[in-house]
PDB file of N, CA, C and O in Angstrom:
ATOM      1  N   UNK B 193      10.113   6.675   3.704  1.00  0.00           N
ATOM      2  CA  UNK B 193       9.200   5.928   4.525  1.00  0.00           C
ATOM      3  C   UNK B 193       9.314   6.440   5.955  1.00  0.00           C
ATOM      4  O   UNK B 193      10.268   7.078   6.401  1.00  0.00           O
ATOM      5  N   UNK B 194       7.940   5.986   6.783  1.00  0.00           N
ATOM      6  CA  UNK B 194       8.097   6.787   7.898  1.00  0.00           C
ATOM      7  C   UNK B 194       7.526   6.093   9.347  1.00  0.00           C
ATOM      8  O   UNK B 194       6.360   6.337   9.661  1.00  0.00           O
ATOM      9  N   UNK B 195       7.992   5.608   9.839  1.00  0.00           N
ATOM     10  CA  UNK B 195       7.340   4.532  11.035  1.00  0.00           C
ATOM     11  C   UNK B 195       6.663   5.565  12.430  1.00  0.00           C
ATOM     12  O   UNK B 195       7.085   6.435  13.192  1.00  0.00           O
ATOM     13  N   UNK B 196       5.477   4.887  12.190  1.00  0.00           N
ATOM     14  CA  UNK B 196       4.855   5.945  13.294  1.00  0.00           C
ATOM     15  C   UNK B 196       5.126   5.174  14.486  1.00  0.00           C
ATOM     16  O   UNK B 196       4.739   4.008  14.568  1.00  0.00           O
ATOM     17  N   UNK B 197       5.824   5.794  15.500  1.00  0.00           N
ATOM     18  CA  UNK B 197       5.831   4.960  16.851  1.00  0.00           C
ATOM     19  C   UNK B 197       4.609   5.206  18.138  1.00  0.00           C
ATOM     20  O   UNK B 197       4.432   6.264  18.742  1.00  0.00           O
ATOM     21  N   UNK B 198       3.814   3.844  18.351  1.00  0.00           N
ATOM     22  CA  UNK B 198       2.705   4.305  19.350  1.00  0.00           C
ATOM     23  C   UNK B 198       3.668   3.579  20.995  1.00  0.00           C
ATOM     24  O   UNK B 198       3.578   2.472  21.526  1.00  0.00           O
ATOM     25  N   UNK B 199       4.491   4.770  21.346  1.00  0.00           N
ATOM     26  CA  UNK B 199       5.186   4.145  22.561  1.00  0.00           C
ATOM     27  C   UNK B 199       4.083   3.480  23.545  1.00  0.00           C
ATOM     28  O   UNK B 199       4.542   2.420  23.972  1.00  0.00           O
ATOM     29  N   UNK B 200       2.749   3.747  24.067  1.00  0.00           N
ATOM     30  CA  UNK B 200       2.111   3.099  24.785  1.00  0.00           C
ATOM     31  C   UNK B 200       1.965   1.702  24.522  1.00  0.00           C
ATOM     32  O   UNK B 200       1.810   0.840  25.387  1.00  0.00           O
ATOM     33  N   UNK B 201       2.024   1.509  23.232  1.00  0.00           N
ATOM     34  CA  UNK B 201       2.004  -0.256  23.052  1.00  0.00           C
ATOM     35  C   UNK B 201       3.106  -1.315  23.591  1.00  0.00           C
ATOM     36  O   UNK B 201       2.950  -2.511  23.836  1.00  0.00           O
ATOM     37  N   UNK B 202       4.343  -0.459  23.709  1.00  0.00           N
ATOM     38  CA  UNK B 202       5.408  -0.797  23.243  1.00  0.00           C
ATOM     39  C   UNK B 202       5.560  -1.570  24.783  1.00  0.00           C
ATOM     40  O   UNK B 202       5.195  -1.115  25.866  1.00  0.00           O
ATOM     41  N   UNK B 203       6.231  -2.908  24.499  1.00  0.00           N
ATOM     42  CA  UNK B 203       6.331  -3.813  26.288  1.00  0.00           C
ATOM     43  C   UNK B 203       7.988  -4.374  26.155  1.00  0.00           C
ATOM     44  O   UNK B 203       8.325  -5.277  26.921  1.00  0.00           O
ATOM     45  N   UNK B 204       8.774  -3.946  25.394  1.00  0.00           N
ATOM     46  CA  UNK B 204      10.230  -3.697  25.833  1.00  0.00           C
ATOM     47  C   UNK B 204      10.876  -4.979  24.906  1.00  0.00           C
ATOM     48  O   UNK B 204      12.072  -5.093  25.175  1.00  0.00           O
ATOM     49  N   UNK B 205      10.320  -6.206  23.658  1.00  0.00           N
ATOM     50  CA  UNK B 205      10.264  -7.510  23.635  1.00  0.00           C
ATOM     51  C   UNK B 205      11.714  -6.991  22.482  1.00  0.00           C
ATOM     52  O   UNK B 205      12.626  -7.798  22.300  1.00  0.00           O
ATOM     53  N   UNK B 206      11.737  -5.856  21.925  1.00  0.00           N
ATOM     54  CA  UNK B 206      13.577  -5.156  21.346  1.00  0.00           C
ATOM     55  C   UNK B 206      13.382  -6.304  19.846  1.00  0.00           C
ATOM     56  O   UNK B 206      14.373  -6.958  19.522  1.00  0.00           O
ATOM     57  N   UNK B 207      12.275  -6.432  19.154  1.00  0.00           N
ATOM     58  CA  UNK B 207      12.455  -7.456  17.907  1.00  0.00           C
ATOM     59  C   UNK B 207      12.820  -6.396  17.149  1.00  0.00           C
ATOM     60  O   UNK B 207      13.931  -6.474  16.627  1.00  0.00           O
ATOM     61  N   UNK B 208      12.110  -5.332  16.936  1.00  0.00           N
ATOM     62  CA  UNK B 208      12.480  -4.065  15.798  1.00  0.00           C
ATOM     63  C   UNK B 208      13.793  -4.259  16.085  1.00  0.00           C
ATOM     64  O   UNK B 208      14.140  -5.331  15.589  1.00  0.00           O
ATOM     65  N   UNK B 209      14.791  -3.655  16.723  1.00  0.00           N
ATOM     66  CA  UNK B 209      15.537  -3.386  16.960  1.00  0.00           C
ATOM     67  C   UNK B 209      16.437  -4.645  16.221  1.00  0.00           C
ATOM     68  O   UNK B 209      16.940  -4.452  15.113  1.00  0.00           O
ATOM     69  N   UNK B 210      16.566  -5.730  16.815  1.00  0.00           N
ATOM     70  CA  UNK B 210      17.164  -7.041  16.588  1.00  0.00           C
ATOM     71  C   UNK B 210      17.076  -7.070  15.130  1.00  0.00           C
ATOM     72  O   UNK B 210      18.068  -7.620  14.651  1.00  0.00           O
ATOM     73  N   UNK B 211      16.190  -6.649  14.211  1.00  0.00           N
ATOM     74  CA  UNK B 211      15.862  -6.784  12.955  1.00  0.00           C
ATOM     75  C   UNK B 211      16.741  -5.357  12.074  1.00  0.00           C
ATOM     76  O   UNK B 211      17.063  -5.380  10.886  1.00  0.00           O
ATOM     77  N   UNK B 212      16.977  -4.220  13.031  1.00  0.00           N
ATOM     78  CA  UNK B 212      17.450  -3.013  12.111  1.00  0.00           C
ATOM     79  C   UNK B 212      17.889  -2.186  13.562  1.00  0.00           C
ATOM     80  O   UNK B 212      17.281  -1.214  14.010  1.00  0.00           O
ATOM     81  N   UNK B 213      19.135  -2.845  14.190  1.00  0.00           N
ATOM     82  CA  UNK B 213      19.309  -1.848  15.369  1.00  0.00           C
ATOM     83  C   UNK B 213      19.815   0.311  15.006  1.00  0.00           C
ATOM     84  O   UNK B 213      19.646   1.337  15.665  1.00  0.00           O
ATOM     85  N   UNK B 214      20.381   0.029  13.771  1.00  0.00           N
ATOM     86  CA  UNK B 214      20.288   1.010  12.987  1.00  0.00           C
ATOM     87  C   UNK B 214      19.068   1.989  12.620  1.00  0.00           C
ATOM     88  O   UNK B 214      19.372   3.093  12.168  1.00  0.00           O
ATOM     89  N   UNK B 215      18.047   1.749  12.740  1.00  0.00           N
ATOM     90  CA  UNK B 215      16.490   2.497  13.215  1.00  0.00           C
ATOM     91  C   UNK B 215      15.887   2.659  13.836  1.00  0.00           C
ATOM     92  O   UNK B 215      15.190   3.652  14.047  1.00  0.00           O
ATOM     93  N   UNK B 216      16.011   1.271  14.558  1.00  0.00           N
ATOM     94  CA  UNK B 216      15.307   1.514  15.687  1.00  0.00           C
ATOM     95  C   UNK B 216      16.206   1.755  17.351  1.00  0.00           C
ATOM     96  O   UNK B 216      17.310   1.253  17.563  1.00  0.00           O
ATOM     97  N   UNK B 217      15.538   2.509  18.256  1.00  0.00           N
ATOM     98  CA  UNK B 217      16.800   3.441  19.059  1.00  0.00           C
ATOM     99  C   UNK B 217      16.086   2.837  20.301  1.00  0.00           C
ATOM    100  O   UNK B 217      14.914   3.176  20.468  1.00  0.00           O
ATOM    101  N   UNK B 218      16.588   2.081  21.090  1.00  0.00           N
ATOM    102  CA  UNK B 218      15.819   1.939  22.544  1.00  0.00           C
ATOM    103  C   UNK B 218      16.323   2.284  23.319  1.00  0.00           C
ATOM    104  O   UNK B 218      17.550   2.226  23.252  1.00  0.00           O
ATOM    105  N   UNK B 219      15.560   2.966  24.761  1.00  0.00           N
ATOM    106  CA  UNK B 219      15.972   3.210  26.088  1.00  0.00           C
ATOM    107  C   UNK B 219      16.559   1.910  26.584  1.00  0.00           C
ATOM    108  O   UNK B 219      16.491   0.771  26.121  1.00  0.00           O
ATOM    109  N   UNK B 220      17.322   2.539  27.960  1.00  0.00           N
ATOM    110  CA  UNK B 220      18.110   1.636  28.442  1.00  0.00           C
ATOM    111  C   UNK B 220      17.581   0.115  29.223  1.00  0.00           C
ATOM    112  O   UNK B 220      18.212  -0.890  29.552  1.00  0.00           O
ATOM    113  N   UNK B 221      16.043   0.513  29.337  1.00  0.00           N
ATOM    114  CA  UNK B 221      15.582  -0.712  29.728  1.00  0.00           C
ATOM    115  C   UNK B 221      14.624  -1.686  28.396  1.00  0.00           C
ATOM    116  O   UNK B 221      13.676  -2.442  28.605  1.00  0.00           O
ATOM    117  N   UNK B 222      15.328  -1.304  26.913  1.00  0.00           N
ATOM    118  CA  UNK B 222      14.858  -2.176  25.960  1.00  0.00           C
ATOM    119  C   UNK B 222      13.334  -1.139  25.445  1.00  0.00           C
ATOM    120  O   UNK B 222      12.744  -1.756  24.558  1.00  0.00           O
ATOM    121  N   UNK B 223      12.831  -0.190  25.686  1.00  0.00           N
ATOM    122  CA  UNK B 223      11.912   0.299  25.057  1.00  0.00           C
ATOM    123  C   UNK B 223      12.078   0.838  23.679  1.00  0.00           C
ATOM    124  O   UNK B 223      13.082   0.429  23.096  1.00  0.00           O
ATOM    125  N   UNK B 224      11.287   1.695  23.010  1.00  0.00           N
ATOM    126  CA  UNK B 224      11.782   2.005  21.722  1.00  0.00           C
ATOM    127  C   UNK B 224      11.436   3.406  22.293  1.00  0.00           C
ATOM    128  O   UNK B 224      10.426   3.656  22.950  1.00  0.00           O
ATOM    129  N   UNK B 225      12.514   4.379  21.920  1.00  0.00           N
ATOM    130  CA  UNK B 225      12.394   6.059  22.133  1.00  0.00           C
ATOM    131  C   UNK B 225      11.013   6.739  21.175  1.00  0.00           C
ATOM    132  O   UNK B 225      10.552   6.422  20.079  1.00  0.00           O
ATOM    133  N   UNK B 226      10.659   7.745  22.119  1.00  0.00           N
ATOM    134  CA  UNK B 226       9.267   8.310  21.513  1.00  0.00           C
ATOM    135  C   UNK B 226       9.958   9.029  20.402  1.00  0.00           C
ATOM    136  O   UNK B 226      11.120   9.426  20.316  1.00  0.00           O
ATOM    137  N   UNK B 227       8.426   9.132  19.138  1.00  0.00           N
ATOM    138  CA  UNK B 227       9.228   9.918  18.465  1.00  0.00           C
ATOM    139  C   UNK B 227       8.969   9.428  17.222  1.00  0.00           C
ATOM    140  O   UNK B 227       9.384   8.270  17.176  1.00  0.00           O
ATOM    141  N   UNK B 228       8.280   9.902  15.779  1.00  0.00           N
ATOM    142  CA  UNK B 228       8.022   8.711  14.694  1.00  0.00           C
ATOM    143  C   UNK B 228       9.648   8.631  14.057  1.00  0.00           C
ATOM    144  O   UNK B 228      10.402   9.546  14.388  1.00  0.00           O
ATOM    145  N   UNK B 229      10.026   7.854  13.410  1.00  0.00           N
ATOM    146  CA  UNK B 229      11.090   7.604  12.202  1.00  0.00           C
ATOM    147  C   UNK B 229      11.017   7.985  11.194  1.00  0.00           C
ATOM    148  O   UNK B 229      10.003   7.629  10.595  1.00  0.00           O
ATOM    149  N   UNK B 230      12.089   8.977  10.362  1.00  0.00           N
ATOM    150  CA  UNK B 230      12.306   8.768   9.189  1.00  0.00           C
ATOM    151  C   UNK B 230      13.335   8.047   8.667  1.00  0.00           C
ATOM    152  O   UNK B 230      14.519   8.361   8.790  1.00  0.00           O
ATOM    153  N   UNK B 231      12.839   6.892   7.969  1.00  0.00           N
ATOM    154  CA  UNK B 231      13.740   5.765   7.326  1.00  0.00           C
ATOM    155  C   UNK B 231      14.176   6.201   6.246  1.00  0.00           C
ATOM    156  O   UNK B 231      13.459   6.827   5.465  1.00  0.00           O
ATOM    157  N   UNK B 232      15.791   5.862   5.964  1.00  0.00           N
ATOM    158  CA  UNK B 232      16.674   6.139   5.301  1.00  0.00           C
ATOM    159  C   UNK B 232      15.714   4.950   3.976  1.00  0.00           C
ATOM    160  O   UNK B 232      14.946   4.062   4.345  1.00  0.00           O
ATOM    161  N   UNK B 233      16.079   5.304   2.253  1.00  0.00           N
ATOM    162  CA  UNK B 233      15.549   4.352   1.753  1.00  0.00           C
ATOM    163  C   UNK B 233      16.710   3.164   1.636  1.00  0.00           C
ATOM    164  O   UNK B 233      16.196   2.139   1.190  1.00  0.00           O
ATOM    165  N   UNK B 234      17.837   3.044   1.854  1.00  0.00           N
ATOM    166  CA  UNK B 234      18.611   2.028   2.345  1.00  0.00           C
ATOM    167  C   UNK B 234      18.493   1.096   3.140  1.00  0.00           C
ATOM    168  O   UNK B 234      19.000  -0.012   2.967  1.00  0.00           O
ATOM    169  N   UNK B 235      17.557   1.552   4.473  1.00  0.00           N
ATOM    170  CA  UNK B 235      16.819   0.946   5.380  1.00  0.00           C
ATOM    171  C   UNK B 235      15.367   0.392   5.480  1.00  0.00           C
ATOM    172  O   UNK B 235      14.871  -0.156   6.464  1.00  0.00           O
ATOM    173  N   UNK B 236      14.863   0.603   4.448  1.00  0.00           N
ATOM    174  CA  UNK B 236      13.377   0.169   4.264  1.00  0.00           C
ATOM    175  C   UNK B 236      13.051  -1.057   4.180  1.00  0.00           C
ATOM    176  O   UNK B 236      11.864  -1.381   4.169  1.00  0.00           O
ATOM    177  N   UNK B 237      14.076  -1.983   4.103  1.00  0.00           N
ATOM    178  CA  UNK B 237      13.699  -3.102   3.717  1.00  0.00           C
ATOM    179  C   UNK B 237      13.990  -4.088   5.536  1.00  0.00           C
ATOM    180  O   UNK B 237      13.413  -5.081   5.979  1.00  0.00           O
ATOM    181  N   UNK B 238      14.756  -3.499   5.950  1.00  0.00           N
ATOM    182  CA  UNK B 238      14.903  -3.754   7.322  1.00  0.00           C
ATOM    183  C   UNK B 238      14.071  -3.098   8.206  1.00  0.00           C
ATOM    184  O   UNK B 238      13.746  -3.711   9.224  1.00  0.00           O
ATOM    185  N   UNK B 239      13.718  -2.137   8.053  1.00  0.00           N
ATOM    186  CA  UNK B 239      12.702  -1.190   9.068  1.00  0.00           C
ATOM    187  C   UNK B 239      11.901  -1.655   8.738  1.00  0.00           C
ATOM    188  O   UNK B 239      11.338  -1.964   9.789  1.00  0.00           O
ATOM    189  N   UNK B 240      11.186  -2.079   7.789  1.00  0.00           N
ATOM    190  CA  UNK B 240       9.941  -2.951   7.600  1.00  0.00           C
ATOM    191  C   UNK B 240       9.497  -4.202   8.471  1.00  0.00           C
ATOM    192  O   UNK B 240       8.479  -4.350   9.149  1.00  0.00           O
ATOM    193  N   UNK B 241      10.633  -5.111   8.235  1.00  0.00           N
ATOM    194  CA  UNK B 241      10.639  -6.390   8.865  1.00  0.00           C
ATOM    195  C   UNK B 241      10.618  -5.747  10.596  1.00  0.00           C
ATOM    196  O   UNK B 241       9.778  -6.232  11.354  1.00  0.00           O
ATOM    197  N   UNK B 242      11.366  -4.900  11.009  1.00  0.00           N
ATOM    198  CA  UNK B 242      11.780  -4.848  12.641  1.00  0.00           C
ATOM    199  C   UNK B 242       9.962  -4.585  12.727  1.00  0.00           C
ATOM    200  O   UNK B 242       9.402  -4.991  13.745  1.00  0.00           O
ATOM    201  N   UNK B 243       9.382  -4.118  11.974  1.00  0.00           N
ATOM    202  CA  UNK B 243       8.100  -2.692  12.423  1.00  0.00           C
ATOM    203  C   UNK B 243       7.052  -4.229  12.150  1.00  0.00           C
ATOM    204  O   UNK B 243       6.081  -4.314  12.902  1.00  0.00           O
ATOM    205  N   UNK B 244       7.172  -4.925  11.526  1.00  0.00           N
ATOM    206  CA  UNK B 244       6.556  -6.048  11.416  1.00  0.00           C
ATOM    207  C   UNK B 244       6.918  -7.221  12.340  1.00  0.00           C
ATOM    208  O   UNK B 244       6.176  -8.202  12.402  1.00  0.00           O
ATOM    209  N   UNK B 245       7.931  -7.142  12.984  1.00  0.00           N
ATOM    210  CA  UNK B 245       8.360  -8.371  14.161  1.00  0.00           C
ATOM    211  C   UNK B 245       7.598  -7.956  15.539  1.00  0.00           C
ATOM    212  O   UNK B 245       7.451  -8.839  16.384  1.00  0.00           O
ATOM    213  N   UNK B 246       7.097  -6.616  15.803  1.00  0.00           N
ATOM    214  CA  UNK B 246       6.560  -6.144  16.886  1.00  0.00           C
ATOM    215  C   UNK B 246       4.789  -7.085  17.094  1.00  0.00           C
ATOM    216  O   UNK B 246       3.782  -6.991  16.391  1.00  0.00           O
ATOM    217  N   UNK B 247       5.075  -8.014  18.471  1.00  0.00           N
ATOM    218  CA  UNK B 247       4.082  -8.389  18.340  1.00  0.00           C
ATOM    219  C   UNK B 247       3.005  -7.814  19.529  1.00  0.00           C
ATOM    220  O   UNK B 247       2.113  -8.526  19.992  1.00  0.00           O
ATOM    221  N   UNK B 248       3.245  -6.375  19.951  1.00  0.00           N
ATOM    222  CA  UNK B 248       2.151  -5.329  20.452  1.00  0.00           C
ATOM    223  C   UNK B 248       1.776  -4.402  19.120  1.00  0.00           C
ATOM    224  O   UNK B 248       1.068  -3.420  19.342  1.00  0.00           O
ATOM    225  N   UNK B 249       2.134  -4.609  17.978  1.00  0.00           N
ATOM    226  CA  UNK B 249       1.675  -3.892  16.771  1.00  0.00           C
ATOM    227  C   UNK B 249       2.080  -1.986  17.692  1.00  0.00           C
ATOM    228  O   UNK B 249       1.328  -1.020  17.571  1.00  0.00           O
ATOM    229  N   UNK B 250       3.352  -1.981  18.474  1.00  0.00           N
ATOM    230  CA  UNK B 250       3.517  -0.801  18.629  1.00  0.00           C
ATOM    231  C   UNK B 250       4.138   0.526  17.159  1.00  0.00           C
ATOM    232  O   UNK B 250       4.347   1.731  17.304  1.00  0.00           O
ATOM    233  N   UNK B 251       4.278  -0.333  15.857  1.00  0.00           N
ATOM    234  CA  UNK B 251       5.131   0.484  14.840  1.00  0.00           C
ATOM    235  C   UNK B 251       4.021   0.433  13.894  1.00  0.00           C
ATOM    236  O   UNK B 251       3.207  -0.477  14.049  1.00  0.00           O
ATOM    237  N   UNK B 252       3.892   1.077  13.154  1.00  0.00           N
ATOM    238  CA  UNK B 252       3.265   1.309  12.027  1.00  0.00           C
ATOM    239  C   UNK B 252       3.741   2.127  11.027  1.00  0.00           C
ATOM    240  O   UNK B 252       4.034   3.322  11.046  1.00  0.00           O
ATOM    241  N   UNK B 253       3.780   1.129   9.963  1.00  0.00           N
ATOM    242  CA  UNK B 253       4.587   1.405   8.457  1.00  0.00           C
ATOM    243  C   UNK B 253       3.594   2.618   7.808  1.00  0.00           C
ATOM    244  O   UNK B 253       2.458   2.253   7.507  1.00  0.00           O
ATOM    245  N   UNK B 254       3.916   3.901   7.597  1.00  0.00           N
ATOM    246  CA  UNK B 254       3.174   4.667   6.522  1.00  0.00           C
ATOM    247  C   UNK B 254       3.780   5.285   5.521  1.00  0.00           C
ATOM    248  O   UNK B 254       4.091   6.466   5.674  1.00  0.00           O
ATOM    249  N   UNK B 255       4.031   4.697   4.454  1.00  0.00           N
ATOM    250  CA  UNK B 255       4.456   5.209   3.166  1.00  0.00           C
ATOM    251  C   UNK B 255       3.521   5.936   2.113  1.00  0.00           C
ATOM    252  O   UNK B 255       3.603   5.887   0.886  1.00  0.00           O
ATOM    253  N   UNK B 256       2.466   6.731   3.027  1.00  0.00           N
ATOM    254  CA  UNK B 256       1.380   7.468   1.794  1.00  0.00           C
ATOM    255  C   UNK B 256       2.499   8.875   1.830  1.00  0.00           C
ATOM    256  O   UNK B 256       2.513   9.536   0.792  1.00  0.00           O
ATOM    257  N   UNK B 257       3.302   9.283   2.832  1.00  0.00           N
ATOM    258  CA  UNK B 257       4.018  10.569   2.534  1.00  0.00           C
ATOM    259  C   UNK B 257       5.097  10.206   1.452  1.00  0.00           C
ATOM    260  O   UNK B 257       5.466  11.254   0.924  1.00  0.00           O
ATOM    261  N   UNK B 258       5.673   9.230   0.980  1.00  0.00           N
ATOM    262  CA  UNK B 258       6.427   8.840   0.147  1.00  0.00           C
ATOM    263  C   UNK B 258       5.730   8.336  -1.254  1.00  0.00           C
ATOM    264  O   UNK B 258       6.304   7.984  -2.284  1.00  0.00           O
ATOM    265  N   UNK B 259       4.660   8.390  -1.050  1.00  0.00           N
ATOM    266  CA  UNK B 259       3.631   8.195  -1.986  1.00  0.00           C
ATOM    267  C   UNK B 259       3.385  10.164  -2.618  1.00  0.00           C
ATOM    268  O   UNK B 259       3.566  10.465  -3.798  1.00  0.00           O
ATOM    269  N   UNK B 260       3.188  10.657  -2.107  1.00  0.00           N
ATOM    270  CA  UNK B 260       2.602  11.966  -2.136  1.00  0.00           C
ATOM    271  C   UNK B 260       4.066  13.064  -2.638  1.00  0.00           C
ATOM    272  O   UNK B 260       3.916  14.000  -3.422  1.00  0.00           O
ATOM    273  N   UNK B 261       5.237  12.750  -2.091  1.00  0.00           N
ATOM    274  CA  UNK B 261       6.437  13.106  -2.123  1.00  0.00           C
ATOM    275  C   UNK B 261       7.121  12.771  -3.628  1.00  0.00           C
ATOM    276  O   UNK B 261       7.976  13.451  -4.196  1.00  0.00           O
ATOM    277  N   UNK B 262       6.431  11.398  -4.157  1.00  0.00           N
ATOM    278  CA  UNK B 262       7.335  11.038  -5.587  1.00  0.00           C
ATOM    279  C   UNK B 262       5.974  11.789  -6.482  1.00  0.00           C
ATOM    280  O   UNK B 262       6.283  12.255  -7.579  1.00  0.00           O
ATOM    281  N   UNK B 263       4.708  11.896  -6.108  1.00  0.00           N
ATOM    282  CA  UNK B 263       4.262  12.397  -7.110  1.00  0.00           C
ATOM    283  C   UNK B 263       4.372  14.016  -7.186  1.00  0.00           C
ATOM    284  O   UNK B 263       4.132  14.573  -8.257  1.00  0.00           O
ATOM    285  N   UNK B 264       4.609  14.501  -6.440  1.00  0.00           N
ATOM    286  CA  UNK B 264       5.001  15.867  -6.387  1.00  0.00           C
ATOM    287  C   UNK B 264       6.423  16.052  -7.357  1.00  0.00           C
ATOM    288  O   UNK B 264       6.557  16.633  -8.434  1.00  0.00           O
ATOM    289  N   UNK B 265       7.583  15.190  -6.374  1.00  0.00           N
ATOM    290  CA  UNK B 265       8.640  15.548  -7.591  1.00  0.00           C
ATOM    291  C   UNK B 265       8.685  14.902  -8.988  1.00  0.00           C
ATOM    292  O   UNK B 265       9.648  15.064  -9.738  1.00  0.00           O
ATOM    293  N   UNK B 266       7.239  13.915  -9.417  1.00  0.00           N
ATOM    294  CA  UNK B 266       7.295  13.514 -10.856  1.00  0.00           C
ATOM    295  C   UNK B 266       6.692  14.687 -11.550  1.00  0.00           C
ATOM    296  O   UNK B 266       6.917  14.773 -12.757  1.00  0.00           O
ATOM    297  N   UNK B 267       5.880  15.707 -10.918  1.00  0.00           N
ATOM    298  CA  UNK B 267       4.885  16.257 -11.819  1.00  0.00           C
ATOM    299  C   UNK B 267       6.433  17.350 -11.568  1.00  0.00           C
ATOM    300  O   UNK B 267       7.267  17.297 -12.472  1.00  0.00           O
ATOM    301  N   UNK B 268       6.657  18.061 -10.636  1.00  0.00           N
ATOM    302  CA  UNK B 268       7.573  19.284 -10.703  1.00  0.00           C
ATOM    303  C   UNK B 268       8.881  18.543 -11.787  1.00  0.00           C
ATOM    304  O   UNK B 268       9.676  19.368 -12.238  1.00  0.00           O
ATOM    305  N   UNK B 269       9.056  17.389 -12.104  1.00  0.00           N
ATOM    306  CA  UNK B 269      10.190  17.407 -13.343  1.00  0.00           C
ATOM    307  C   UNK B 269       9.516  17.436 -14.288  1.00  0.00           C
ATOM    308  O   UNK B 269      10.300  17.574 -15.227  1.00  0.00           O
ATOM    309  N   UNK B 270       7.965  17.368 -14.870  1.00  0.00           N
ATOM    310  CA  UNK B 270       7.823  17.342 -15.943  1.00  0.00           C
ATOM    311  C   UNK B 270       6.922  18.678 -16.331  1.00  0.00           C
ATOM    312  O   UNK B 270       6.254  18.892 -17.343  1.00  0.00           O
ATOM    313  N   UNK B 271       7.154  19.528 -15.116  1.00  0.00           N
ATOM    314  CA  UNK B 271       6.714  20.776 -15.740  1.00  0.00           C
ATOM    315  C   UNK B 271       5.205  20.968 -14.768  1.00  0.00           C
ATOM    316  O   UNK B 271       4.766  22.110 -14.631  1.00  0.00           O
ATOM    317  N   UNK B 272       4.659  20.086 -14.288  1.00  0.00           N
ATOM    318  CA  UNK B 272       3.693  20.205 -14.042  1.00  0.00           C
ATOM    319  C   UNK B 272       3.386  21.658 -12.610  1.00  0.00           C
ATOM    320  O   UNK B 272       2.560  22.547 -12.818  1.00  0.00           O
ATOM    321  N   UNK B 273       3.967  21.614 -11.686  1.00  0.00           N
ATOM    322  CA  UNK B 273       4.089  22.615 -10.912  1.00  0.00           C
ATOM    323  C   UNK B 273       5.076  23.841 -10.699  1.00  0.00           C
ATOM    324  O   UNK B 273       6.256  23.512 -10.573  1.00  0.00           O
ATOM    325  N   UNK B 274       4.897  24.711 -10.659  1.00  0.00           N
ATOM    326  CA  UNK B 274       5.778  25.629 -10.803  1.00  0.00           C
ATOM    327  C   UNK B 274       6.149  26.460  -9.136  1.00  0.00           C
ATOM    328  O   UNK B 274       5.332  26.941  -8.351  1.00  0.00           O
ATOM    329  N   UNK B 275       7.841  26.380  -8.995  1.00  0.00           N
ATOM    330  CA  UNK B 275       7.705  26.326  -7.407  1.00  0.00           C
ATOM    331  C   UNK B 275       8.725  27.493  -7.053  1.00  0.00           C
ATOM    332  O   UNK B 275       8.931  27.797  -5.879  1.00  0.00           O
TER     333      UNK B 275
END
């Protein structure tokens, strides 16, 4: 999973963080560092909630590359692509 960060939204309120300080990384005055995330899948269930506590909607959850990523390695185990 992969959290897109739109730093212009971002107004310093540190809920991501409070929710998964482990993902989410802020500057010293409480911002969130530029830069998208790749979430550990250990962390998905917390990076979710932090990316969902943001109430400037500065995070956005996109799991179509983890979507695109399992069907690639389902078809390459069953023969389907050759690499």
């Amino acid at each position: 999973m992969r959290i897109i960060v739109h730093n212009d939204k971002c107004q310093g309120h540190a809920r991501c963080w409070a929710h998964a300080p482990d993902v989410f990384k802020l500057d010293d005055e409480g911002y969130i560092l530029a830069g998208d995330i790749e979430v550990a899948e250990r962390d998905e269930l917390l990076a979710t909630r932090g990316a969902r506590s943001c109430p400037e909607r500065a995070l956005e959850i996109d799991r179509a590359f983890d979507a695109l990523l399992d069907r690639f390695l389902f078809n390459q185990a069953c023969g389907g692509f050759n690499t």
